[in-house]
PDB file of C-alpha atoms in Angstrom:
ATOM      1  CA  UNK E   1       8.013 -19.348   3.400  1.00 75.00           C
ATOM      2  CA  UNK E   2       5.521 -16.473   3.151  1.00 84.00           C
ATOM      3  CA  UNK E   3       7.879 -14.583   0.866  1.00 85.00           C
ATOM      4  CA  UNK E   4       7.887 -17.493  -1.591  1.00 88.00           C
ATOM      5  CA  UNK E   5       4.110 -17.700  -2.030  1.00 90.00           C
ATOM      6  CA  UNK E   6       2.808 -17.283  -5.569  1.00 91.00           C
ATOM      7  CA  UNK E   7      -0.265 -15.004  -5.528  1.00 93.00           C
ATOM      8  CA  UNK E   8      -1.860 -17.058  -8.307  1.00 92.00           C
ATOM      9  CA  UNK E   9      -1.852 -20.103  -5.985  1.00 92.00           C
ATOM     10  CA  UNK E  10      -4.024 -18.025  -3.646  1.00 91.00           C
ATOM     11  CA  UNK E  11      -6.379 -17.076  -6.470  1.00 89.00           C
ATOM     12  CA  UNK E  12      -5.054 -13.509  -6.575  1.00 91.00           C
ATOM     13  CA  UNK E  13      -4.344 -11.597  -9.774  1.00 88.00           C
ATOM     14  CA  UNK E  14      -3.491  -8.036 -10.801  1.00 88.00           C
ATOM     15  CA  UNK E  15      -7.074  -7.596 -11.998  1.00 75.00           C
ATOM     16  CA  UNK E  16      -8.082  -6.848  -8.389  1.00 69.00           C
ATOM     17  CA  UNK E  17      -6.989  -3.237  -8.889  1.00 79.00           C
ATOM     18  CA  UNK E  18      -4.417  -3.379  -6.090  1.00 86.00           C
ATOM     19  CA  UNK E  19      -0.700  -3.590  -6.635  1.00 94.00           C
ATOM     20  CA  UNK E  20      -0.080  -5.053  -3.146  1.00 97.00           C
ATOM     21  CA  UNK E  21      -1.442  -8.537  -2.464  1.00 96.00           C
ATOM     22  CA  UNK E  22       0.487  -9.164   0.754  1.00 97.00           C
ATOM     23  CA  UNK E  23       2.512  -7.621   3.568  1.00 98.00           C
ATOM     24  CA  UNK E  24       5.165  -9.283   5.703  1.00 97.00           C
ATOM     25  CA  UNK E  25       6.500  -7.239   8.614  1.00 98.00           C
ATOM     26  CA  UNK E  26       9.499  -8.520  10.570  1.00 96.00           C
ATOM     27  CA  UNK E  27      10.492  -6.841  13.815  1.00 95.00           C
ATOM     28  CA  UNK E  28      13.771  -7.640  15.562  1.00 92.00           C
ATOM     29  CA  UNK E  29      13.749  -6.951  19.287  1.00 89.00           C
ATOM     30  CA  UNK E  30      16.738  -5.704  21.259  1.00 86.00           C
ATOM     31  CA  UNK E  31      16.745  -8.904  23.367  1.00 88.00           C
ATOM     32  CA  UNK E  32      17.293 -11.038  20.258  1.00 87.00           C
ATOM     33  CA  UNK E  33      13.652 -12.017  19.842  1.00 89.00           C
ATOM     34  CA  UNK E  34      11.517 -11.286  16.810  1.00 91.00           C
ATOM     35  CA  UNK E  35       7.979 -11.375  15.496  1.00 93.00           C
ATOM     36  CA  UNK E  36       6.669 -11.633  11.989  1.00 94.00           C
ATOM     37  CA  UNK E  37       3.239 -10.583  10.745  1.00 96.00           C
ATOM     38  CA  UNK E  38       1.947 -12.095   7.495  1.00 96.00           C
ATOM     39  CA  UNK E  39      -1.128 -10.713   5.714  1.00 97.00           C
ATOM     40  CA  UNK E  40      -2.383 -11.838   2.293  1.00 96.00           C
ATOM     41  CA  UNK E  41      -5.307 -10.450   0.295  1.00 94.00           C
ATOM     42  CA  UNK E  42      -7.007 -13.878   0.339  1.00 92.00           C
ATOM     43  CA  UNK E  43      -7.742 -13.383   4.050  1.00 92.00           C
ATOM     44  CA  UNK E  44      -4.663 -15.106   5.437  1.00 92.00           C
ATOM     45  CA  UNK E  45      -3.371 -13.367   8.566  1.00 95.00           C
ATOM     46  CA  UNK E  46      -0.827 -14.949  10.883  1.00 93.00           C
ATOM     47  CA  UNK E  47       1.619 -13.813  13.552  1.00 93.00           C
ATOM     48  CA  UNK E  48       4.793 -15.768  14.264  1.00 91.00           C
ATOM     49  CA  UNK E  49       7.186 -15.116  17.153  1.00 90.00           C
ATOM     50  CA  UNK E  50      10.488 -16.321  18.532  1.00 87.00           C
ATOM     51  CA  UNK E  51       8.730 -16.810  21.875  1.00 80.00           C
ATOM     52  CA  UNK E  52       7.436 -20.247  20.828  1.00 71.00           C
ATOM     53  CA  UNK E  53       3.909 -19.120  20.058  1.00 65.00           C
ATOM     54  CA  UNK E  54       2.075 -17.879  17.044  1.00 67.00           C
ATOM     55  CA  UNK E  55      -1.383 -17.171  15.756  1.00 70.00           C
ATOM     56  CA  UNK E  56      -2.341 -18.852  12.496  1.00 66.00           C
ATOM     57  CA  UNK E  57      -5.611 -18.251  10.690  1.00 68.00           C
ATOM     58  CA  UNK E  58      -6.534 -15.036  12.497  1.00 66.00           C
ATOM     59  CA  UNK E  59      -8.005 -13.654   9.260  1.00 65.00           C
ATOM     60  CA  UNK E  60     -11.097 -15.773   9.851  1.00 68.00           C
ATOM     61  CA  UNK E  61     -12.187 -13.191  12.452  1.00 74.00           C
ATOM     62  CA  UNK E  62     -13.967 -10.113  11.106  1.00 87.00           C
ATOM     63  CA  UNK E  63     -12.004  -7.577  13.205  1.00 93.00           C
ATOM     64  CA  UNK E  64      -8.724  -9.039  12.001  1.00 91.00           C
ATOM     65  CA  UNK E  65      -9.910  -9.182   8.394  1.00 94.00           C
ATOM     66  CA  UNK E  66     -10.926  -5.500   8.460  1.00 95.00           C
ATOM     67  CA  UNK E  67      -7.568  -4.469   9.955  1.00 97.00           C
ATOM     68  CA  UNK E  68      -5.709  -6.693   7.475  1.00 96.00           C
ATOM     69  CA  UNK E  69      -7.514  -5.119   4.526  1.00 95.00           C
ATOM     70  CA  UNK E  70      -6.648  -1.661   5.889  1.00 97.00           C
ATOM     71  CA  UNK E  71      -2.976  -2.698   6.082  1.00 98.00           C
ATOM     72  CA  UNK E  72      -2.984  -3.807   2.440  1.00 97.00           C
ATOM     73  CA  UNK E  73      -4.570  -0.490   1.422  1.00 96.00           C
ATOM     74  CA  UNK E  74      -2.003   1.457   3.478  1.00 98.00           C
ATOM     75  CA  UNK E  75       0.902  -0.430   1.899  1.00 98.00           C
ATOM     76  CA  UNK E  76      -0.540   0.108  -1.574  1.00 96.00           C
ATOM     77  CA  UNK E  77      -0.972   3.817  -0.864  1.00 96.00           C
ATOM     78  CA  UNK E  78       2.630   4.190   0.314  1.00 97.00           C
ATOM     79  CA  UNK E  79       4.265   1.903  -2.238  1.00 97.00           C
ATOM     80  CA  UNK E  80       6.378   4.767  -3.585  1.00 97.00           C
ATOM     81  CA  UNK E  81       8.375   4.614  -0.314  1.00 97.00           C
ATOM     82  CA  UNK E  82       9.377   0.986  -0.891  1.00 97.00           C
ATOM     83  CA  UNK E  83      12.405  -0.201  -2.876  1.00 96.00           C
ATOM     84  CA  UNK E  84      13.058  -3.511  -4.602  1.00 95.00           C
ATOM     85  CA  UNK E  85      13.717  -6.217  -2.017  1.00 90.00           C
ATOM     86  CA  UNK E  86      17.072  -7.891  -2.492  1.00 87.00           C
ATOM     87  CA  UNK E  87      16.971 -10.394   0.384  1.00 89.00           C
ATOM     88  CA  UNK E  88      14.672 -11.867   2.988  1.00 89.00           C
ATOM     89  CA  UNK E  89      16.874 -11.364   6.043  1.00 88.00           C
ATOM     90  CA  UNK E  90      15.456 -10.527   9.448  1.00 87.00           C
ATOM     91  CA  UNK E  91      16.451  -6.951  10.297  1.00 93.00           C
ATOM     92  CA  UNK E  92      19.011  -6.097  12.989  1.00 93.00           C
ATOM     93  CA  UNK E  93      17.754  -5.491  16.566  1.00 94.00           C
ATOM     94  CA  UNK E  94      15.642  -2.365  16.907  1.00 93.00           C
ATOM     95  CA  UNK E  95      14.771  -2.379  13.224  1.00 95.00           C
ATOM     96  CA  UNK E  96      11.657  -3.305  11.251  1.00 97.00           C
ATOM     97  CA  UNK E  97      11.418  -4.665   7.731  1.00 97.00           C
ATOM     98  CA  UNK E  98       8.092  -4.126   5.991  1.00 98.00           C
ATOM     99  CA  UNK E  99       7.758  -6.037   2.739  1.00 97.00           C
ATOM    100  CA  UNK E 100       4.969  -5.196   0.334  1.00 97.00           C
ATOM    101  CA  UNK E 101       4.331  -8.209  -1.881  1.00 97.00           C
ATOM    102  CA  UNK E 102       3.322  -6.887  -5.283  1.00 96.00           C
ATOM    103  CA  UNK E 103       2.488  -8.631  -8.530  1.00 95.00           C
ATOM    104  CA  UNK E 104       5.769  -7.249  -9.898  1.00 94.00           C
ATOM    105  CA  UNK E 105       7.804  -8.600  -6.972  1.00 94.00           C
ATOM    106  CA  UNK E 106       8.548  -7.791  -3.339  1.00 96.00           C
ATOM    107  CA  UNK E 107       9.267  -4.226  -2.257  1.00 97.00           C
ATOM    108  CA  UNK E 108      10.786  -3.275   1.108  1.00 97.00           C
ATOM    109  CA  UNK E 109      11.161  -0.535   3.699  1.00 97.00           C
ATOM    110  CA  UNK E 110      13.677  -1.000   6.499  1.00 96.00           C
ATOM    111  CA  UNK E 111      13.587   1.498   9.351  1.00 97.00           C
ATOM    112  CA  UNK E 112      14.124   1.885  13.073  1.00 96.00           C
ATOM    113  CA  UNK E 113      11.130   0.691  15.071  1.00 95.00           C
ATOM    114  CA  UNK E 114      11.232   3.864  17.171  1.00 96.00           C
ATOM    115  CA  UNK E 115      11.100   6.112  14.080  1.00 97.00           C
ATOM    116  CA  UNK E 116       8.148   4.187  12.658  1.00 98.00           C
ATOM    117  CA  UNK E 117       6.325   3.980  15.968  1.00 97.00           C
ATOM    118  CA  UNK E 118       6.658   7.656  16.760  1.00 97.00           C
ATOM    119  CA  UNK E 119       5.478   8.784  13.329  1.00 97.00           C
ATOM    120  CA  UNK E 120       8.861  10.153  12.290  1.00 97.00           C
ATOM    121  CA  UNK E 121       9.167   7.977   9.182  1.00 98.00           C
ATOM    122  CA  UNK E 122       7.157   8.338   5.993  1.00 98.00           C
ATOM    123  CA  UNK E 123       6.134   4.656   6.244  1.00 98.00           C
ATOM    124  CA  UNK E 124       4.744   5.100   9.780  1.00 98.00           C
ATOM    125  CA  UNK E 125       1.114   4.777   8.582  1.00 98.00           C
ATOM    126  CA  UNK E 126       1.910   1.298   7.219  1.00 98.00           C
ATOM    127  CA  UNK E 127       3.639   0.340  10.476  1.00 98.00           C
ATOM    128  CA  UNK E 128       0.674   1.548  12.534  1.00 98.00           C
ATOM    129  CA  UNK E 129      -1.776  -0.292  10.262  1.00 98.00           C
ATOM    130  CA  UNK E 130       0.280  -3.472  10.819  1.00 98.00           C
ATOM    131  CA  UNK E 131       0.160  -2.951  14.569  1.00 97.00           C
ATOM    132  CA  UNK E 132      -3.611  -2.558  14.384  1.00 97.00           C
ATOM    133  CA  UNK E 133      -3.690  -6.034  12.816  1.00 96.00           C
ATOM    134  CA  UNK E 134      -1.542  -7.347  15.668  1.00 93.00           C
ATOM    135  CA  UNK E 135      -3.857  -5.684  18.205  1.00 92.00           C
ATOM    136  CA  UNK E 136      -6.895  -7.355  16.639  1.00 90.00           C
ATOM    137  CA  UNK E 137      -5.322 -10.857  16.556  1.00 84.00           C
TER     138      UNK E 137
END
């Protein structure tokens, strides 16, 4: 559902100076589980998991809001690494899909979690910024 949100419904417009108004990061675990982080520029931050728990509304907390803003800045600063998103599928096990929601449409990076986590992928700073959000939630 997060990928279908219209930024105008959230009161967001391109006049903010940022190209990226949201980030959705899906991680598929080797055991078949998954987690999905959703961050919007209006302050919305939520974490959903296959483990029957989630955190909704975490953006109301200052630490989370600061980390979420840093994630949006990181995604905006690395947008040249993203390509046009063609689907909204969860990635295969061991992989991560980072979607930058822009006013021109969704952009995507798909990479191995290990490559992103160990700093061996150009989009690693975005991945680490997303994990800082998760840490703060």
